[in-house]
CSV table of C-alpha atoms in Angstrom, one decimal:
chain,number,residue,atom,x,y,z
T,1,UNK,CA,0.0,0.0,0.0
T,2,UNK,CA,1.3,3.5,-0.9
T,3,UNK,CA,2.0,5.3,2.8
T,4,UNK,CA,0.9,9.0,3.4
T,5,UNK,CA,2.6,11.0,5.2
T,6,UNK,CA,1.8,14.6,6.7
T,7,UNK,CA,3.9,17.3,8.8
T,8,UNK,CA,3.2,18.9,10.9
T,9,UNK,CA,0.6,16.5,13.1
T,10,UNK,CA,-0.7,19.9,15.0
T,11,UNK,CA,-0.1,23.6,13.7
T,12,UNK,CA,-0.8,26.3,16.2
T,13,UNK,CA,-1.6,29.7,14.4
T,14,UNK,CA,-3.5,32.7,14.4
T,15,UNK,CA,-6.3,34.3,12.4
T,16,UNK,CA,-5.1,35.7,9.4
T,17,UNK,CA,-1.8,33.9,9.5
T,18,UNK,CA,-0.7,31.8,5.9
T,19,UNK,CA,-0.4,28.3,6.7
T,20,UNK,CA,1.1,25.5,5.0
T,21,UNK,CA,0.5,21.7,5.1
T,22,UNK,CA,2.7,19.0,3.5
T,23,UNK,CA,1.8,15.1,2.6
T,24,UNK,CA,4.2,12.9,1.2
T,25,UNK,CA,3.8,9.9,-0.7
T,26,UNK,CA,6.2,6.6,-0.4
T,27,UNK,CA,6.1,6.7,-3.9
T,28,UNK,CA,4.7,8.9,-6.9
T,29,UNK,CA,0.8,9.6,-7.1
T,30,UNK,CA,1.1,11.5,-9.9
T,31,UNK,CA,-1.1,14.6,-9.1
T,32,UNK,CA,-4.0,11.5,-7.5
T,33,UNK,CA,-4.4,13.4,-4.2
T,34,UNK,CA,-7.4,14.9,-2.4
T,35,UNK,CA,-7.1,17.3,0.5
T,36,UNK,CA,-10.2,16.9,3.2
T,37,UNK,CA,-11.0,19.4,6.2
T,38,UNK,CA,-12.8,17.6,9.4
T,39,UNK,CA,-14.6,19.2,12.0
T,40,UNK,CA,-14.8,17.6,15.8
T,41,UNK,CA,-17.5,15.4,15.1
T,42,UNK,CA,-18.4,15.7,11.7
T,43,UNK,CA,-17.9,13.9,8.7
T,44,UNK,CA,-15.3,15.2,6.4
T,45,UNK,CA,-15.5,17.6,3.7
T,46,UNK,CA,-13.6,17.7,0.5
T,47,UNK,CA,-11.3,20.8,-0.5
T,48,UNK,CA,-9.7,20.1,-3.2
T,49,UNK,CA,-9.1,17.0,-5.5
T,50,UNK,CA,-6.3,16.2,-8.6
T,51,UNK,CA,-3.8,18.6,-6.4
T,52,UNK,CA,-5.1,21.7,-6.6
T,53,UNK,CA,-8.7,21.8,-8.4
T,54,UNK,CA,-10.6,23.7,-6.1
T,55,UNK,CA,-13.8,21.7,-5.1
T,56,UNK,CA,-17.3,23.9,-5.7
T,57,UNK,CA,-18.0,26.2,-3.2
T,58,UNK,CA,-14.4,26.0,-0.8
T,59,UNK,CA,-13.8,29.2,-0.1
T,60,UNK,CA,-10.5,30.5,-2.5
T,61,UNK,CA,-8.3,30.8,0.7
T,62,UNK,CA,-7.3,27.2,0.2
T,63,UNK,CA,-5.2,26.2,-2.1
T,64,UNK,CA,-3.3,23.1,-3.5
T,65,UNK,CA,0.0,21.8,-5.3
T,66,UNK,CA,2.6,19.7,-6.0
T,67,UNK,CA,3.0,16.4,-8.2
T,68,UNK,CA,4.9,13.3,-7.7
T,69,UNK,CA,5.7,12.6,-4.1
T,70,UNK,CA,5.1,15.9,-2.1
T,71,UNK,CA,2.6,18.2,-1.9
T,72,UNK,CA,1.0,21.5,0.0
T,73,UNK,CA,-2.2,22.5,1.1
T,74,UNK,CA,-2.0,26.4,1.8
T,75,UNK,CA,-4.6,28.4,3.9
T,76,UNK,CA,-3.6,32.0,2.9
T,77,UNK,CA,-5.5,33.7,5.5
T,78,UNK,CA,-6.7,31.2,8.3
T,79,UNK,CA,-10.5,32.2,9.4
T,80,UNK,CA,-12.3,31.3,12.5
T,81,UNK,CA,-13.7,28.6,10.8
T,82,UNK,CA,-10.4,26.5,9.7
T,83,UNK,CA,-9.6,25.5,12.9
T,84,UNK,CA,-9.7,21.8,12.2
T,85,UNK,CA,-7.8,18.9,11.1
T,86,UNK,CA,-7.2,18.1,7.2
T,87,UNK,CA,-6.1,15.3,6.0
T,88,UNK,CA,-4.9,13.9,2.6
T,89,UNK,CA,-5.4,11.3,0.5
T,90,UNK,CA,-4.1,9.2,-2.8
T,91,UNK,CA,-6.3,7.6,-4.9
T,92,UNK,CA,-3.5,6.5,-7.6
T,93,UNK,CA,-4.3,3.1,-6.0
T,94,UNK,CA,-7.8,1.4,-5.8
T,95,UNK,CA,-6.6,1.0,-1.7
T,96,UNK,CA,-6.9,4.4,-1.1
T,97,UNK,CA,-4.7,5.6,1.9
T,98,UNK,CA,-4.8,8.7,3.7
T,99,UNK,CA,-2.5,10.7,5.8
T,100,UNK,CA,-2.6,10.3,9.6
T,101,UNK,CA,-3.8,14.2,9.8
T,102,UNK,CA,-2.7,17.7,10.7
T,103,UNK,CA,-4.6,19.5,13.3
T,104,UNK,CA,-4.5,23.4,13.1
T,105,UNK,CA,-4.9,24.8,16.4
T,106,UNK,CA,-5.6,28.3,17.6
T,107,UNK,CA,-2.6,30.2,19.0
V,1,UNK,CA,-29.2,17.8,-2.6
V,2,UNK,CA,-26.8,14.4,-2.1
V,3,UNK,CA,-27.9,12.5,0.9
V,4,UNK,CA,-26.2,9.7,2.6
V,5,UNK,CA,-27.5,8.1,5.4
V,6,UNK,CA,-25.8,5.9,7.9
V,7,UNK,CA,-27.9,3.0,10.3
V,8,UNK,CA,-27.1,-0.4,11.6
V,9,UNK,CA,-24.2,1.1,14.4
V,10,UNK,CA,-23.8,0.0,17.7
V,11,UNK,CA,-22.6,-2.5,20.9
V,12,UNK,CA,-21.4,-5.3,20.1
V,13,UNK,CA,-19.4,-8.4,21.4
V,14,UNK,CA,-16.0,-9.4,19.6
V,15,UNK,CA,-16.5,-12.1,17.6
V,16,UNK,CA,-20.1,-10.9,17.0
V,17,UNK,CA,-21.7,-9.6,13.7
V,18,UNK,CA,-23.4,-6.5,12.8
V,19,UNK,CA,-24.4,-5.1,8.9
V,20,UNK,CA,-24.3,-1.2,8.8
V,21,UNK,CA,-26.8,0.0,5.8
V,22,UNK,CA,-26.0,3.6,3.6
V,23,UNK,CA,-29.6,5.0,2.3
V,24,UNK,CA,-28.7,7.2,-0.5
V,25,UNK,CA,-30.7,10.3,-2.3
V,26,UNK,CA,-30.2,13.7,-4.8
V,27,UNK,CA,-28.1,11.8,-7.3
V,28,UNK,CA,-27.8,8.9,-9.4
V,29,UNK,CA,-27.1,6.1,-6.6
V,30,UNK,CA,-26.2,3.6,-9.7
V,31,UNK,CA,-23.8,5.4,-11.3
V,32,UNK,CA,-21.6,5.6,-8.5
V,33,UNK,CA,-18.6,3.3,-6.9
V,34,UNK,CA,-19.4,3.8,-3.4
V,35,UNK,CA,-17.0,3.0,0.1
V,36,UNK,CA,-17.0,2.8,3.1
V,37,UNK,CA,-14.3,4.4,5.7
V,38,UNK,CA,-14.1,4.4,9.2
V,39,UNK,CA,-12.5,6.4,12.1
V,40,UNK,CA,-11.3,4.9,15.2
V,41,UNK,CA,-12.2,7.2,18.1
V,42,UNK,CA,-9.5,10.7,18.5
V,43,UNK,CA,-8.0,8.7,15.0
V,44,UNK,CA,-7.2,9.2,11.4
V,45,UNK,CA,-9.1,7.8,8.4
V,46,UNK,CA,-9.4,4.2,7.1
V,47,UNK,CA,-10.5,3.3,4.2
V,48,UNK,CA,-12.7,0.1,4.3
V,49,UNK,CA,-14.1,-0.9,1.0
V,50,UNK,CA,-15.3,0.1,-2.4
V,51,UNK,CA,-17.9,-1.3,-4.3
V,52,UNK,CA,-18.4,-0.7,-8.4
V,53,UNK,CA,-21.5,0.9,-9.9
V,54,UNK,CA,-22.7,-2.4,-10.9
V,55,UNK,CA,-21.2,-4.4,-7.7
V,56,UNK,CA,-18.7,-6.6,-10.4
V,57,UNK,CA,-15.8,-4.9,-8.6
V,58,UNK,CA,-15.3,-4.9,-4.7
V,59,UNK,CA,-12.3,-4.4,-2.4
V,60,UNK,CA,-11.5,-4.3,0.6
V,61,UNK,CA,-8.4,-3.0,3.6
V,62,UNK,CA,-6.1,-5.8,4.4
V,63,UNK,CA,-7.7,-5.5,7.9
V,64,UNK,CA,-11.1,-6.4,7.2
V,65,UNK,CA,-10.6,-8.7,4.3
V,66,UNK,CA,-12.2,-12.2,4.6
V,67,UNK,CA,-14.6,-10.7,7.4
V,68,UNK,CA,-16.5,-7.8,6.1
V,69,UNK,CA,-18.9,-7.8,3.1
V,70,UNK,CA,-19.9,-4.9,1.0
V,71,UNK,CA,-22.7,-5.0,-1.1
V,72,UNK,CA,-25.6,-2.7,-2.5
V,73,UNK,CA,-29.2,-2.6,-4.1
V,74,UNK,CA,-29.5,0.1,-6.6
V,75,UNK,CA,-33.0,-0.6,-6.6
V,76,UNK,CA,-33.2,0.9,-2.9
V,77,UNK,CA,-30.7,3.3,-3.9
V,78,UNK,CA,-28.5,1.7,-0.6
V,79,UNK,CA,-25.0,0.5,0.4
V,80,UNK,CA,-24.2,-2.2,2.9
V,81,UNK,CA,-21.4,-3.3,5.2
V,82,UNK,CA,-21.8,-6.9,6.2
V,83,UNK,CA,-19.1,-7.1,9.5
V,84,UNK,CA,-18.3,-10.7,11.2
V,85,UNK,CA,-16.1,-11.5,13.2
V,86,UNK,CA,-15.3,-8.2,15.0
V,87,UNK,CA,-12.6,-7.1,16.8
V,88,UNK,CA,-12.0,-4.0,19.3
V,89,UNK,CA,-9.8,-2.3,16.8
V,90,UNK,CA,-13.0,-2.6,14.8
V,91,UNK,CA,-14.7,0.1,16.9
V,92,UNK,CA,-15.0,3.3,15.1
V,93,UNK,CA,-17.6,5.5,13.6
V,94,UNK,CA,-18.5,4.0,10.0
V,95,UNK,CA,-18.9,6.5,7.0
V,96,UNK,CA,-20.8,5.9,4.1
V,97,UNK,CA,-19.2,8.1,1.0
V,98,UNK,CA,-19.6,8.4,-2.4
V,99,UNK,CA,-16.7,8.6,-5.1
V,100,UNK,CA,-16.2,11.2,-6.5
V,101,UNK,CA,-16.5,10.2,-10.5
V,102,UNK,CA,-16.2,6.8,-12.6
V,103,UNK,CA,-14.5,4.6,-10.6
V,104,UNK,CA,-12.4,4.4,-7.0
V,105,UNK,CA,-11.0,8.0,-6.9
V,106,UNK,CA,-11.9,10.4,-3.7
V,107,UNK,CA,-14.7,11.2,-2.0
V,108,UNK,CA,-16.9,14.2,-2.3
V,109,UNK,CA,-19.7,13.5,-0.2
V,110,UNK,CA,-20.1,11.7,3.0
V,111,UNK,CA,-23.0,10.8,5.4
V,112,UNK,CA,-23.0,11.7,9.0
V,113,UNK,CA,-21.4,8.8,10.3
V,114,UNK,CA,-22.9,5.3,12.5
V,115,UNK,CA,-20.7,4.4,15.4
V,116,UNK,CA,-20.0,0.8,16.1
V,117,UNK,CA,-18.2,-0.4,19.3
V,118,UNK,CA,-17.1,-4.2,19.8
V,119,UNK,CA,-16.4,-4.8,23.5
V,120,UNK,CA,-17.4,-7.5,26.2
């Protein structure tokens, strides 16, 4: 199974502050990655999809890229609201894996 | 709007069996691979299982494999998890979610969740 890996596992920040999420792939996904944002006890919600396609009605504050092995998910301006933890996920494989998570934490 | 509905969750003993049922609504239900993936409580994601539009293809997590069952009625417009055997690392809340486009890809809506705990 292809491993995901994320960094940092908890980000402490404040509002309006530019923050920046990394996943890493054991080997290369292509641009087969998904970013998700979960909520304490919700379900989660999709951002963005093929590495940086903007899913319909995310806010334009987030942001994707990268190919390959590595990539970023980038909050340019962190709002109330994005205190949460995201997570990744490849789908270059029918197992699809996902990273262990990254919560974003107020400062 | 896309609707997906967890049921089927709750106490059970290890070694027991439980079957945790997705009622779908606002789209196409048989057009779409659908999975399921589960959370382990203060955890990360795990992906379960797919199943195909038409239920040819199925797969499943090395973890569950030979012990859980996916299956759907597009009829009924539902998805099913089939669990035997269970284990405690088997408790988590189970989510119902539906791929995204043709075929196993990600996940772009998900239902609310059915919690299932496996404990003496």
């Amino acid at each position: 199974d292809i491993q995901m890996t994320q960094s940092p596992s908890t980000l402490s920040a404040s509002v309006g502050d530019r923050v920046t999420i990394t996943c890493r792939a054991s080997q290369s996904i292509s641009s087969w990655l998904a970013w998700y944002q979960q909520r304490p006890g919700k379900a989660p919600n999709l951002l963005i999809y093929k590495a940086s396609s903007l899913e319909s009605g995310v806010p334009s504050r987030f942001s994707g890229s990268g190919s390959g092995t590595e990539f970023t998910l980038t909050i340019s301006s962190l709002q109330p609201d994005d205190f949460a933890t995201y997570y990744c996920q490849q789908y270059n494989s029918y197992s699809r894996t996902f990273g262990q998570g990254t919560k974003v934490e107020i400062k | 709007q896309v609707q997906l509905v967890e049921s089927g969750g709750g106490l059970v003993k290890p070694g027991g069996s439980l079957r945790l049922s997705c009622a779908a609504s606002g789209f196409t239900f048989s057009d779409y691979y659908m999975s399921w993936i589960r959370q382990a409580p203060g955890k990360g994601l795990e992906w379960v299982s797919y199943i195909s539009s038409s239920s040819i293809y199925t797969n499943y997590a090395d973890s569950v494999k030979g012990r859980f069952t996916i299956s759907r009625d597009n009829a009924k417009n539902s998805l099913y998890l089939q669990m035997n055997s269970l284990r405690g690392e088997d408790t988590a809340v189970y989510y119902c979610a539906k791929d995204a486009i043709g075929g196993p890809h990600y996940f772009d809506y998900w239902g609310q969740g059915t919690l299932v705990s496996v404990s003496s």
